[in-house]
Amino acid sequence: MNATTLRIALRADASTLCGTGHVRRCLSLAAALREIGAEVRLVTRRLGLDMSAMACMAGVDSHLLSAPTSTFASHDKVPHATWAGVDWRQDAAQTTDALLAWEPDCVVVDHYAFDARWHRHVADQLGARIAAIDDLADRSLEVQYLIDHNLSRDHHEKYRTWIGPHTTVLGGPRFALLGPSYSTLQPLRVDDTVNSIGIFMGGVDAANLSTLALQACREYAGFTGPIEIAATPAYPHLAFLAGLACRWPDTTVVCDLPDLSGFFTRHDLQIGAGGGATWERCCAGAPTLTLTAAANQRAVIPALADLGAVATLEYKDGEEYSPEVIGLAVSALLNHPARRRNLARCARALVDGLGARRVAFALAAGSLKLRRALPSDAVRTFAWRNHPSTRRFSRDSRELTLEEHRNWWQSMLADRQHVLFVADLGPYDVGVLRLDLDGEDAEISVYLDPAFTGLGLGQAMLRAAQRWARDNPTPAIKRLVAHILPSNAVSRKAFTSVGFEPTEGYWIWNVVA
């Protein structure tokens, strides 16, 4: 790892084939990484869509790989190999050349064209960890981290034949990679009447679903209120769409909105494709009719519909949507406020807007630091300590009042037999660690902000405590001791992973082996 600042490279492309979503979600992750002090660089190939301007707006340095010199016809076993525009060997070599002097600690690759061969080459050449953002589960992945924010009953089973046993899987909408504005977004208030409709079909919309949705609303659903269509210059049918919009009053086409959170919360009904924007609409609590625009959306959209988070239409391979059928679905939603409210409620329950921060924390867990706790930390940590997931595995499982917690906190700070720490990642407090001193032993206990469990932060806190015990001669600590309830399998795994061993009902780590 870089000795000073954590450096993370992002490898993603945008084109009419793969859309812009891969780069967009990487830039959302970049924002979360930069919040915790990491340096970020995007590596992207010239494939007809200029992503460097978007990266610049996001404050991210970018390196452009050269455009393909000829049409690439791949005979590779990877189903989407042609999306790279070049052979994987050429891409891996050019990517490492672009990053070698920069010395990244981790490379996050969001690309369906690359498999374990690309991962191995880049990892070997750069000495970096590799993380993959994926949802297809259609090729081998040799990575330390796998991020798949789509729904699945069991992400480990989904990728069982494609990843190794030591890959950390960050799966489900909890890890949806949304921009910073979504972490504090106030959900839409669903009215009885639909006053306006928003339409966004992704960064490219090669199937021209925007036009179909507009015609459906105006010609078949008979909606006369304002309609706003979000688009990008990459739309191949943009000129036609803009001309069509002129046929009706209160119909506008807006291009390249820097942030769609406002768009998703200012319309009473959304019509959209099932790409990455699905999770943005869920976070906004926006009632949505979702259409299938790509093959990898065919499993996700029905699953969301089964949960009541989106409305959709039956989709069959080879068939095309018609404005009439879309219009009937729109009419049903216009006339059913209770259903729209239920869609909004179920959607919002899936996504809280903190997914990019969670992934950033997982990638940067090794940068976690312990600092001595302050009296002012009592209020911030109160909700963590009282959360059911914390109390469930505590020896004192009572729910405390704020006054009781403050008094306990102050007593820990005042007593030299206790050392109280707060764990930080950049500007964020993420957990509490306490050492209770007893001669040459120190009993250790930890708890996390419940929003950020399952990211490796507990292990990082334990490692930080081990370093502190080794490096601080006063007090002289020879053993760290943990008492773990038999039912707490997660804690046993965490303590075991950093070298604690079970001894006479406790878990022991010797400061000096």
PDB file of N, CA, C and O in Angstrom, residues 34 103 130 297 326 367 439 465 467:
ATOM      1  N   ARG A  34     -12.905   9.920  -2.331  1.00  0.00           N
ATOM      2  CA  ARG A  34     -12.252  11.212  -2.106  1.00  0.00           C
ATOM      3  C   ARG A  34     -12.680  11.826  -0.775  1.00  0.00           C
ATOM      4  O   ARG A  34     -11.915  12.541  -0.123  1.00  0.00           O
ATOM      5  N   GLU A 103       1.377   4.189  -9.081  1.00  0.00           N
ATOM      6  CA  GLU A 103       1.447   3.191  -8.010  1.00  0.00           C
ATOM      7  C   GLU A 103       0.138   3.086  -7.218  1.00  0.00           C
ATOM      8  O   GLU A 103       0.085   3.364  -6.025  1.00  0.00           O
ATOM      9  N   ILE A 130      -7.224  -5.968  -6.552  1.00  0.00           N
ATOM     10  CA  ILE A 130      -8.185  -5.793  -7.634  1.00  0.00           C
ATOM     11  C   ILE A 130      -9.596  -5.956  -7.079  1.00  0.00           C
ATOM     12  O   ILE A 130      -9.877  -6.892  -6.313  1.00  0.00           O
ATOM     13  N   GLN A 297     -30.785  -6.743 -17.463  1.00  0.00           N
ATOM     14  CA  GLN A 297     -31.857  -6.207 -16.621  1.00  0.00           C
ATOM     15  C   GLN A 297     -33.041  -7.172 -16.499  1.00  0.00           C
ATOM     16  O   GLN A 297     -33.941  -6.949 -15.700  1.00  0.00           O
ATOM     17  N   ILE A 326     -47.462   0.555 -23.107  1.00  0.00           N
ATOM     18  CA  ILE A 326     -46.878   1.411 -22.066  1.00  0.00           C
ATOM     19  C   ILE A 326     -47.922   2.390 -21.552  1.00  0.00           C
ATOM     20  O   ILE A 326     -48.038   2.649 -20.352  1.00  0.00           O
ATOM     21  N   SER A 367      -6.893   1.721   6.091  1.00  0.00           N
ATOM     22  CA  SER A 367      -6.488   3.081   6.464  1.00  0.00           C
ATOM     23  C   SER A 367      -7.150   3.549   7.751  1.00  0.00           C
ATOM     24  O   SER A 367      -6.920   4.680   8.189  1.00  0.00           O
ATOM     25  N   GLY A 439      -3.938  -5.714  35.176  1.00  0.00           N
ATOM     26  CA  GLY A 439      -2.551  -6.166  35.229  1.00  0.00           C
ATOM     27  C   GLY A 439      -1.932  -6.071  33.846  1.00  0.00           C
ATOM     28  O   GLY A 439      -1.935  -5.007  33.211  1.00  0.00           O
ATOM     29  N   ALA A 465      -5.811  -1.894  17.251  1.00  0.00           N
ATOM     30  CA  ALA A 465      -5.604  -2.084  18.694  1.00  0.00           C
ATOM     31  C   ALA A 465      -4.356  -2.922  18.954  1.00  0.00           C
ATOM     32  O   ALA A 465      -3.608  -2.655  19.915  1.00  0.00           O
ATOM     33  N   ARG A 467      -1.670  -3.011  17.080  1.00  0.00           N
ATOM     34  CA  ARG A 467      -0.511  -2.112  16.865  1.00  0.00           C
ATOM     35  C   ARG A 467      -0.330  -1.186  18.061  1.00  0.00           C
ATOM     36  O   ARG A 467       0.805  -0.946  18.502  1.00  0.00           O
TER      37      ARG A 467
END
